[in-house]
Amino acid sequence: MNKRKIIFILLILVVLIVPSVAYEYDTFPHSTSVMPLEKAYELLNNSTDSTNTTFNLSYLGSRESVIAGVDAPKFRSSTVYFGLLLFAIKTSEKINAPLTGMTYQINNVYVSYNGSNLAELPHPKETIYMDSGIENVYTYEYGVSGNFTLTFYIQIIPIGVIGPFHFDGNAVTERVNINVHVKN
């Protein structure tokens, strides 16, 4: 009788644990490694025309830093759709117990030009590049001509990892500017 109880308890534990581990595996965020700060700045400065910003993320005593920049065509005709490239690169990481790892996810991106109302950009599929960063491509229509500044408000969520499980931290929002000239 004791063997049956133990087998029954083990079976119940397996039925409860396996679906949660499978869900965690299916929804696990992209993992990124650390790129040296000088190399990250070089990559961003060669890839974007925007000002760079640094996100200092923390969760359960662990910390990571991510720098981000945006690239947009600077000389376009008005009301033309095009891709906005958002680059984010992890430049440092300090993992403390109980976490076994840490990563991040770009949650929302808002844009305004010359102080206009914020417009939320649709969430694109992330692409990992060089194992250290995340690149996102957004579509946005200027609809205006002349010189103006695009201001992006980027929201990144730190994600703590404990074994196969991941937990979202509090979102951090930073601002990135890019100057644009649109021809008539």
Coordinates of C-alpha atoms in Angstrom, one line a residue:
M1 CA 0.0 0.0 0.0
N2 CA 2.9 2.4 0.8
K3 CA 4.4 1.8 -2.7
R4 CA 1.1 2.8 -4.4
K5 CA 0.8 6.0 -2.4
I6 CA 4.4 7.0 -3.3
I7 CA 3.8 6.2 -7.0
F8 CA 0.6 8.1 -6.9
I9 CA 2.2 11.2 -5.3
L10 CA 5.1 11.1 -7.8
L11 CA 2.7 10.8 -10.7
I12 CA 0.7 13.9 -9.4
L13 CA 4.0 15.8 -9.1
V14 CA 5.0 14.9 -12.6
V15 CA 1.6 15.9 -13.9
L16 CA 1.9 19.3 -12.2
I17 CA 5.5 20.1 -13.0
V18 CA 5.9 18.9 -16.6
P19 CA 3.3 21.4 -18.1
S20 CA 4.8 24.4 -16.3
V21 CA 8.4 23.5 -17.4
A22 CA 7.1 23.0 -21.0
Y23 CA 5.3 26.4 -20.8
E24 CA 8.5 28.1 -19.5
Y25 CA 10.6 26.4 -22.3
D26 CA 8.1 27.6 -25.0
T27 CA 8.0 31.2 -23.7
F28 CA 11.6 31.6 -22.7
P29 CA 13.0 34.9 -23.9
H30 CA 16.1 35.3 -26.1
S31 CA 19.2 35.0 -24.1
T32 CA 22.0 37.4 -24.9
S33 CA 25.7 37.5 -23.9
V34 CA 27.7 40.5 -22.9
M35 CA 29.6 42.6 -25.5
P36 CA 32.5 44.8 -24.4
L37 CA 31.3 48.4 -24.0
E38 CA 33.8 49.8 -26.6
K39 CA 32.8 47.3 -29.2
A40 CA 29.1 48.0 -28.5
Y41 CA 29.5 51.8 -28.9
E42 CA 31.5 51.2 -32.1
L43 CA 28.7 49.0 -33.5
L44 CA 26.0 51.5 -32.5
N45 CA 27.8 54.5 -33.8
N46 CA 28.4 52.8 -37.2
S47 CA 24.8 51.5 -37.4
T48 CA 22.7 54.4 -36.1
D49 CA 22.5 58.1 -36.3
S50 CA 20.7 58.5 -33.0
T51 CA 21.9 59.4 -29.6
N52 CA 22.6 56.3 -27.6
T53 CA 21.0 55.7 -24.2
T54 CA 21.9 53.2 -21.4
F55 CA 19.3 51.1 -19.5
N56 CA 20.4 50.0 -16.1
L57 CA 18.2 47.0 -15.3
S58 CA 18.0 45.1 -12.1
Y59 CA 16.0 42.2 -10.7
L60 CA 16.4 40.3 -7.4
G61 CA 19.8 41.8 -6.7
S62 CA 21.2 41.1 -10.2
R63 CA 22.1 43.8 -12.7
E64 CA 22.7 44.3 -16.4
S65 CA 23.3 47.3 -18.6
V66 CA 21.9 47.6 -22.1
I67 CA 22.7 50.4 -24.6
A68 CA 20.2 51.2 -27.3
G69 CA 20.1 53.3 -30.5
V70 CA 17.7 53.9 -33.3
D71 CA 18.4 54.2 -37.0
A72 CA 16.0 55.8 -39.4
P73 CA 16.5 57.1 -43.0
K74 CA 17.3 60.8 -42.6
F75 CA 16.5 62.0 -46.1
R76 CA 13.1 60.8 -47.4
S77 CA 10.1 62.2 -49.1
S78 CA 7.0 62.8 -46.9
T79 CA 4.4 60.2 -46.2
V80 CA 6.7 57.3 -47.0
Y81 CA 6.7 54.1 -44.9
F82 CA 10.1 52.7 -44.0
G83 CA 11.7 50.6 -41.4
L84 CA 13.1 52.0 -38.1
L85 CA 15.9 49.9 -36.8
L86 CA 16.2 49.7 -33.0
F87 CA 19.4 48.2 -31.7
A88 CA 19.9 47.1 -28.1
I89 CA 23.1 45.5 -26.8
K90 CA 23.9 44.1 -23.4
T91 CA 27.2 45.6 -22.1
S92 CA 27.5 44.3 -18.6
E93 CA 25.9 41.7 -16.3
K94 CA 26.3 40.8 -12.6
I95 CA 24.3 37.7 -11.5
N96 CA 23.6 37.1 -7.8
A97 CA 21.7 34.2 -6.2
P98 CA 18.9 33.1 -6.5
L99 CA 19.2 34.0 -10.3
T100 CA 21.2 31.8 -12.6
G101 CA 21.0 34.2 -15.5
M102 CA 19.4 37.5 -16.8
T103 CA 18.2 38.8 -20.1
Y104 CA 15.9 41.5 -21.3
Q105 CA 13.0 42.1 -23.7
I106 CA 12.0 45.3 -25.5
N107 CA 8.4 45.7 -24.3
N108 CA 7.0 48.9 -26.0
V109 CA 8.3 51.7 -28.2
Y110 CA 6.6 55.1 -28.4
V111 CA 7.6 57.8 -30.9
S112 CA 6.8 61.5 -31.2
Y113 CA 8.2 64.2 -33.5
N114 CA 8.7 67.7 -32.4
G115 CA 6.7 67.2 -29.3
S116 CA 3.6 65.7 -30.9
N117 CA 1.5 63.1 -29.1
L118 CA 3.1 59.8 -28.5
A119 CA 2.3 57.0 -31.0
E120 CA 2.9 53.4 -29.9
L121 CA 4.7 51.3 -32.5
P122 CA 3.5 47.8 -33.1
H123 CA 5.7 45.1 -31.4
P124 CA 7.9 43.4 -34.1
K125 CA 9.6 40.1 -33.9
E126 CA 13.0 40.3 -32.3
T127 CA 16.2 39.3 -34.2
I128 CA 19.3 38.3 -32.2
Y129 CA 22.6 39.5 -33.7
M130 CA 26.1 38.8 -32.6
D131 CA 24.8 36.9 -29.6
S132 CA 24.9 40.2 -27.6
G133 CA 22.0 42.3 -28.9
I134 CA 18.5 42.5 -30.1
E135 CA 17.5 44.2 -33.3
N136 CA 13.9 45.2 -34.0
V137 CA 12.5 46.7 -37.2
Y138 CA 9.5 49.0 -37.0
T139 CA 7.4 50.6 -39.7
Y140 CA 6.4 54.2 -39.2
E141 CA 5.1 57.0 -41.4
Y142 CA 6.4 60.5 -40.9
G143 CA 3.7 62.3 -42.8
V144 CA 5.5 65.7 -42.4
S145 CA 8.2 67.5 -44.3
G146 CA 11.2 69.6 -43.1
N147 CA 13.6 69.2 -40.3
F148 CA 12.4 67.6 -37.1
T149 CA 13.5 65.4 -34.2
L150 CA 12.1 61.9 -33.7
T151 CA 12.0 61.1 -30.0
F152 CA 11.7 57.4 -29.1
Y153 CA 10.6 56.2 -25.7
I154 CA 11.9 52.6 -25.4
Q155 CA 10.6 50.4 -22.6
I156 CA 12.8 47.4 -21.6
I157 CA 11.9 44.7 -19.1
P158 CA 14.6 42.9 -17.2
I159 CA 14.0 39.1 -17.1
G160 CA 15.5 37.0 -14.3
V161 CA 16.2 33.4 -15.0
I162 CA 16.3 30.6 -12.4
G163 CA 17.0 27.3 -14.1
P164 CA 14.2 26.7 -16.7
F165 CA 12.0 29.4 -15.2
H166 CA 12.0 33.2 -16.0
F167 CA 10.4 36.1 -14.2
D168 CA 9.8 39.6 -15.5
G169 CA 11.0 42.6 -13.5
N170 CA 9.8 46.2 -13.6
A171 CA 10.0 47.9 -16.9
V172 CA 12.5 50.8 -17.5
T173 CA 11.8 53.5 -20.0
E174 CA 14.5 55.7 -21.6
R175 CA 14.5 58.3 -24.4
V176 CA 16.5 58.2 -27.7
N177 CA 16.5 61.2 -30.1
I178 CA 17.3 61.3 -33.9
N179 CA 17.3 64.3 -36.1
V180 CA 15.6 63.8 -39.5
H181 CA 15.2 65.9 -42.7
V182 CA 12.3 65.0 -45.0
K183 CA 12.2 66.4 -48.5
N184 CA 8.9 67.8 -49.9

